[in-house]
mmCIF file of C-alpha atoms and ligand atoms in Angstrom:
data_model
loop_
_atom_site.group_PDB
_atom_site.id
_atom_site.type_symbol
_atom_site.label_atom_id
_atom_site.label_comp_id
_atom_site.label_asym_id
_atom_site.label_seq_id
_atom_site.Cartn_x
_atom_site.Cartn_y
_atom_site.Cartn_z
ATOM 1 C CA MET A 1 15.063 78.542 73.905
ATOM 2 C CA ALA A 2 16.397 76.580 76.899
ATOM 3 C CA ALA A 3 18.968 78.507 78.972
ATOM 4 C CA GLY A 4 22.468 77.047 78.847
ATOM 5 C CA PRO A 5 24.750 76.612 81.855
ATOM 6 C CA LEU A 6 25.328 79.805 83.876
ATOM 7 C CA ARG A 7 28.445 81.702 82.808
ATOM 8 C CA PHE A 8 29.674 81.183 86.327
ATOM 9 C CA VAL A 9 33.029 79.390 86.478
ATOM 10 C CA THR A 10 34.581 78.344 89.781
ATOM 11 C CA PHE A 11 38.179 77.294 90.399
ATOM 12 C CA GLU A 12 38.866 74.768 93.118
ATOM 13 C CA GLY A 13 41.722 72.704 94.518
ATOM 14 C CA GLY A 14 44.062 72.329 97.475
ATOM 15 C CA GLU A 15 46.653 74.869 98.590
ATOM 16 C CA GLY A 16 49.205 76.023 96.007
ATOM 17 C CA ALA A 17 47.464 74.339 93.058
ATOM 18 C CA GLY A 18 47.758 77.457 90.859
ATOM 19 C CA LYS A 19 44.114 78.624 90.934
ATOM 20 C CA SER A 20 44.920 82.320 91.121
ATOM 21 C CA THR A 21 47.225 82.221 88.088
ATOM 22 C CA GLN A 22 44.768 80.221 85.986
ATOM 23 C CA ILE A 23 41.758 82.343 86.914
ATOM 24 C CA ARG A 24 43.651 85.503 85.898
ATOM 25 C CA LEU A 25 44.679 83.946 82.579
ATOM 26 C CA LEU A 26 41.072 82.972 81.835
ATOM 27 C CA ALA A 27 39.801 86.444 82.803
ATOM 28 C CA ASP A 28 42.361 88.041 80.430
ATOM 29 C CA ALA A 29 41.431 85.666 77.593
ATOM 30 C CA LEU A 30 37.692 86.317 78.000
ATOM 31 C CA ARG A 31 38.218 90.099 78.135
ATOM 32 C CA GLN A 32 40.345 89.940 74.980
ATOM 33 C CA ALA A 33 37.464 88.105 73.326
ATOM 34 C CA GLY A 34 35.245 91.105 74.224
ATOM 35 C CA GLU A 35 33.427 89.504 77.172
ATOM 36 C CA LEU A 36 32.586 91.266 80.448
ATOM 37 C CA VAL A 37 34.146 89.538 83.438
ATOM 38 C CA GLU A 38 33.673 89.768 87.211
ATOM 39 C CA LEU A 39 36.683 88.208 88.924
ATOM 40 C CA THR A 40 36.075 87.399 92.569
ATOM 41 C CA ARG A 41 36.961 85.005 95.381
ATOM 42 C CA GLU A 42 35.684 83.110 98.415
ATOM 43 C CA PRO A 43 35.621 83.475 101.280
ATOM 44 C CA GLY A 44 35.230 87.157 100.441
ATOM 45 C CA GLY A 45 34.088 89.321 97.553
ATOM 46 C CA THR A 46 32.074 91.862 99.600
ATOM 47 C CA LYS A 47 33.045 94.024 102.582
ATOM 48 C CA GLY A 48 31.112 91.839 105.019
ATOM 49 C CA ALA A 49 32.347 88.585 103.493
ATOM 50 C CA GLU A 50 35.961 89.829 103.605
ATOM 51 C CA GLU A 51 35.461 90.540 107.321
ATOM 52 C CA ILE A 52 34.238 86.960 107.768
ATOM 53 C CA ARG A 53 37.272 85.791 105.731
ATOM 54 C CA ASN A 54 39.622 87.327 108.286
ATOM 55 C CA LEU A 55 37.893 85.336 111.039
ATOM 56 C CA LEU A 56 38.455 82.162 109.035
ATOM 57 C CA VAL A 57 42.007 82.467 107.720
ATOM 58 C CA GLU A 58 43.693 83.978 110.789
ATOM 59 C CA GLY A 59 44.383 82.630 114.252
ATOM 60 C CA ALA A 60 44.877 79.196 115.771
ATOM 61 C CA ALA A 61 44.027 76.132 113.647
ATOM 62 C CA GLY A 62 41.524 74.913 116.257
ATOM 63 C CA ARG A 63 39.787 78.217 117.002
ATOM 64 C CA TRP A 64 36.387 77.184 115.544
ATOM 65 C CA GLN A 65 34.071 74.231 115.919
ATOM 66 C CA ALA A 66 33.868 72.661 112.449
ATOM 67 C CA GLU A 67 30.108 73.438 112.346
ATOM 68 C CA SER A 68 30.731 77.119 113.143
ATOM 69 C CA GLU A 69 33.371 77.223 110.469
ATOM 70 C CA ALA A 70 31.049 75.775 107.806
ATOM 71 C CA LEU A 71 28.306 78.252 108.791
ATOM 72 C CA LEU A 72 30.743 81.172 108.559
ATOM 73 C CA HIS A 73 31.710 80.072 105.034
ATOM 74 C CA PHE A 74 28.031 79.865 104.058
ATOM 75 C CA ALA A 75 27.300 83.248 105.674
ATOM 76 C CA ALA A 76 30.087 84.833 103.605
ATOM 77 C CA ARG A 77 28.753 83.010 100.516
ATOM 78 C CA ALA A 78 25.174 84.278 101.020
ATOM 79 C CA GLU A 79 26.501 87.881 101.071
ATOM 80 C CA HIS A 80 28.673 87.264 98.040
ATOM 81 C CA LEU A 81 25.835 85.681 96.044
ATOM 82 C CA ALA A 82 23.379 88.478 96.884
ATOM 83 C CA HIS A 83 25.678 91.446 96.333
ATOM 84 C CA VAL A 84 28.167 90.329 93.651
ATOM 85 C CA ILE A 85 27.539 87.003 91.901
ATOM 86 C CA ARG A 86 23.817 87.205 91.083
ATOM 87 C CA PRO A 87 23.889 90.905 90.077
ATOM 88 C CA ALA A 88 26.893 90.330 87.798
ATOM 89 C CA LEU A 89 25.257 87.318 86.103
ATOM 90 C CA SER A 90 22.038 89.328 85.653
ATOM 91 C CA ALA A 91 24.086 92.106 84.032
ATOM 92 C CA GLY A 92 25.382 89.609 81.455
ATOM 93 C CA LYS A 93 28.885 89.267 82.884
ATOM 94 C CA TRP A 94 30.922 86.110 83.275
ATOM 95 C CA VAL A 95 31.645 85.436 86.927
ATOM 96 C CA LEU A 96 34.977 83.754 87.660
ATOM 97 C CA CYS A 97 35.318 82.789 91.308
ATOM 98 C CA ASP A 98 38.437 81.578 93.118
ATOM 99 C CA ARG A 99 36.826 78.874 95.324
ATOM 100 C CA PHE A 100 33.115 78.347 95.983
ATOM 101 C CA ALA A 101 30.837 75.787 97.664
ATOM 102 C CA ASP A 102 32.920 72.742 96.630
ATOM 103 C CA SER A 103 35.644 74.065 98.953
ATOM 104 C CA THR A 104 33.217 73.756 101.875
ATOM 105 C CA LEU A 105 32.437 70.160 100.909
ATOM 106 C CA ALA A 106 36.153 69.357 100.541
ATOM 107 C CA TYR A 107 37.608 71.293 103.513
ATOM 108 C CA GLN A 108 34.830 71.139 106.102
ATOM 109 C CA GLY A 109 33.271 67.864 104.866
ATOM 110 C CA TYR A 110 36.025 65.515 103.701
ATOM 111 C CA GLY A 111 38.800 67.405 105.567
ATOM 112 C CA GLN A 112 37.184 68.264 108.914
ATOM 113 C CA GLY A 113 34.729 65.366 108.945
ATOM 114 C CA LEU A 114 31.357 67.174 108.864
ATOM 115 C CA GLU A 115 28.406 65.237 107.512
ATOM 116 C CA LEU A 116 28.260 65.689 103.743
ATOM 117 C CA ASP A 117 24.430 65.529 103.664
ATOM 118 C CA TRP A 118 24.183 68.489 106.070
ATOM 119 C CA LEU A 119 26.595 70.519 103.927
ATOM 120 C CA TRP A 120 24.644 69.673 100.757
ATOM 121 C CA THR A 121 21.418 70.782 102.476
ATOM 122 C CA LEU A 122 22.998 74.120 103.406
ATOM 123 C CA ARG A 123 24.350 74.419 99.880
ATOM 124 C CA ARG A 124 20.914 73.894 98.324
ATOM 125 C CA HIS A 125 19.431 76.561 100.614
ATOM 126 C CA ILE A 126 22.134 79.182 100.114
ATOM 127 C CA VAL A 127 23.214 78.589 96.523
ATOM 128 C CA GLY A 128 19.877 77.444 95.080
ATOM 129 C CA ALA A 129 19.827 77.766 91.302
ATOM 130 C CA THR A 130 23.090 79.722 91.225
ATOM 131 C CA GLU A 131 25.272 76.614 90.856
ATOM 132 C CA PRO A 132 28.327 77.164 88.641
ATOM 133 C CA GLY A 133 28.072 76.219 84.978
ATOM 134 C CA LEU A 134 31.623 74.865 85.178
ATOM 135 C CA THR A 135 33.937 74.001 88.070
ATOM 136 C CA VAL A 136 37.622 73.549 87.301
ATOM 137 C CA ILE A 137 39.357 71.462 89.967
ATOM 138 C CA LEU A 138 43.143 71.756 89.876
ATOM 139 C CA ASP A 139 44.672 68.551 91.153
ATOM 140 C CA LEU A 140 48.237 68.544 92.474
ATOM 141 C CA PRO A 141 50.086 66.196 94.874
ATOM 142 C CA VAL A 142 49.520 67.601 98.379
ATOM 143 C CA GLU A 143 53.207 67.986 99.339
ATOM 144 C CA ARG A 144 53.916 69.939 96.173
ATOM 145 C CA GLY A 145 50.972 72.264 96.712
ATOM 146 C CA LEU A 146 51.812 72.976 100.352
ATOM 147 C CA ALA A 147 55.446 73.712 99.415
ATOM 148 C CA ARG A 148 54.178 76.154 96.769
ATOM 149 C CA ALA A 149 51.548 77.908 98.928
ATOM 150 C CA GLU A 150 52.440 81.576 99.257
ATOM 151 C CA THR A 151 51.193 82.252 102.772
ATOM 152 C CA GLU A 152 51.228 80.514 106.144
ATOM 153 C CA GLN A 153 47.595 80.980 107.040
ATOM 154 C CA ARG A 154 45.298 78.987 109.270
ATOM 155 C CA TYR A 155 44.295 76.233 106.801
ATOM 156 C CA GLU A 156 47.879 75.656 105.679
ATOM 157 C CA ARG A 157 48.742 74.804 109.277
ATOM 158 C CA MET A 158 46.130 72.029 109.567
ATOM 159 C CA GLY A 159 48.508 69.166 108.766
ATOM 160 C CA VAL A 160 49.244 67.029 105.766
ATOM 161 C CA ASP A 161 46.611 64.343 106.532
ATOM 162 C CA PHE A 162 43.873 66.998 106.520
ATOM 163 C CA HIS A 163 45.135 68.200 103.131
ATOM 164 C CA ARG A 164 45.236 64.633 101.757
ATOM 165 C CA ARG A 165 41.610 64.066 102.831
ATOM 166 C CA LEU A 166 40.397 67.235 101.166
ATOM 167 C CA ALA A 167 42.347 66.512 97.957
ATOM 168 C CA ASP A 168 40.642 63.082 97.818
ATOM 169 C CA GLY A 169 37.364 64.891 98.516
ATOM 170 C CA PHE A 170 37.808 67.108 95.463
ATOM 171 C CA ARG A 171 38.463 63.975 93.352
ATOM 172 C CA GLN A 172 35.240 62.440 94.715
ATOM 173 C CA LEU A 173 33.268 65.609 93.952
ATOM 174 C CA ALA A 174 34.589 65.569 90.368
ATOM 175 C CA LYS A 175 33.339 61.982 89.967
ATOM 176 C CA THR A 176 29.931 62.735 91.503
ATOM 177 C CA ASP A 177 29.163 65.598 89.111
ATOM 178 C CA PRO A 178 31.144 65.014 85.906
ATOM 179 C CA THR A 179 29.019 67.449 83.853
ATOM 180 C CA ARG A 180 29.807 70.475 86.005
ATOM 181 C CA CYS A 181 33.197 69.479 87.479
ATOM 182 C CA ARG A 182 36.415 68.848 85.588
ATOM 183 C CA LEU A 183 39.548 67.563 87.289
ATOM 184 C CA ILE A 184 42.701 68.976 85.730
ATOM 185 C CA ASP A 185 46.245 67.727 86.233
ATOM 186 C CA ALA A 186 47.925 70.822 87.697
ATOM 187 C CA ALA A 187 51.420 69.311 87.701
ATOM 188 C CA ARG A 188 52.015 70.566 84.155
ATOM 189 C CA ASP A 189 53.220 73.909 82.841
ATOM 190 C CA CYS A 190 50.966 76.907 83.076
ATOM 191 C CA GLU A 191 50.271 77.179 79.311
ATOM 192 C CA ALA A 192 49.208 73.523 79.001
ATOM 193 C CA ILE A 193 46.744 73.959 81.870
ATOM 194 C CA ALA A 194 45.392 77.251 80.451
ATOM 195 C CA GLY A 195 44.950 75.549 77.044
ATOM 196 C CA GLU A 196 42.920 72.736 78.598
ATOM 197 C CA ILE A 197 40.724 75.243 80.455
ATOM 198 C CA ALA A 198 40.132 77.202 77.211
ATOM 199 C CA GLY A 199 39.012 73.903 75.641
ATOM 200 C CA LEU A 200 36.536 73.358 78.490
ATOM 201 C CA ILE A 201 35.095 76.855 77.961
ATOM 202 C CA ARG A 202 34.625 76.055 74.277
ATOM 203 C CA THR A 203 32.860 72.727 74.844
ATOM 204 C CA ARG A 204 30.713 73.875 77.775
ATOM 205 C CA PHE A 205 29.726 77.377 76.609
ATOM 206 C CA GLY A 206 30.526 77.416 72.874
ATOM 207 C CA VAL A 207 32.894 80.389 73.286
ATOM 208 C CA SER A 208 36.281 80.136 71.529
ATOM 209 C CA LEU A 209 39.260 81.826 73.165
HETATM 210 P P1 LIG B 1 42.478 80.797 99.468
HETATM 211 O O1 LIG B 1 43.748 80.342 100.123
HETATM 212 O O2 LIG B 1 42.183 80.029 98.225
HETATM 213 O O3 LIG B 1 42.392 82.250 99.301
HETATM 214 O O4 LIG B 1 41.251 80.392 100.482
HETATM 215 C C1 LIG B 1 41.285 80.659 101.823
HETATM 216 C C2 LIG B 1 41.230 79.386 102.627
HETATM 217 O O5 LIG B 1 39.875 79.080 102.982
HETATM 218 C C3 LIG B 1 41.783 78.149 101.938
HETATM 219 O O6 LIG B 1 42.760 77.599 102.800
HETATM 220 C C4 LIG B 1 40.601 77.215 101.830
HETATM 221 C C5 LIG B 1 39.627 77.694 102.874
HETATM 222 N N1 LIG B 1 38.207 77.486 102.557
HETATM 223 C C6 LIG B 1 37.456 76.557 103.290
HETATM 224 O O7 LIG B 1 37.992 75.896 104.169
HETATM 225 N N2 LIG B 1 36.121 76.419 103.012
HETATM 226 C C7 LIG B 1 35.488 77.166 102.048
HETATM 227 O O8 LIG B 1 34.283 77.012 101.834
HETATM 228 C C8 LIG B 1 36.285 78.123 101.292
HETATM 229 C C9 LIG B 1 35.642 78.952 100.227
HETATM 230 C C10 LIG B 1 37.628 78.240 101.585
#
């Protein structure tokens, strides 16, 4: 029997789009349906990757060369894949991840202007066959998201034009890979968004919530 898509679901979007709320709601719904769930985030998810996260989210907006920044995100991701994501998938768990490699394409590629081909090459090397089975991209007007963002960390201070570029980048990514990526209008109430995500889980994985 051919293997279906990996039960690896990533949540993406700009700042303040509501990813954390929606990922928690999906984790609760899956657990109530009797499924095992690993809920995790990037950058982070392991001790080493959380240390790299601190280097990335704190300090002056211009503290890193864009290339260094992309490599730090991929270094954190390699740790996370080896120590959390792949073992959890092998153990039969769902893995729900708050941000993953599409954030590097959007933030460091479309946002910071790095060559997309180079980022895709790194992605193929680091992620390999562990591409998500489904990527939910929450789309919200940039000003609204920034006003809603809970913290004032490094990326939130990068200016509205940067955030517009990366939001357009996420829309591009959704068009490029419409089987894996789904763009969701995040300007609606929480229940409507959660309902649409439950529908995506049903059509993509055949699991009713
Ligand atoms: P968070 O705010 O969703 O916790 O993510 C931390 C920040 O890191 C967020 O502003 C987006 C940024 N980021 C990148 O720039 N590239 C990446 O590859 C990832 C995973 C996150």
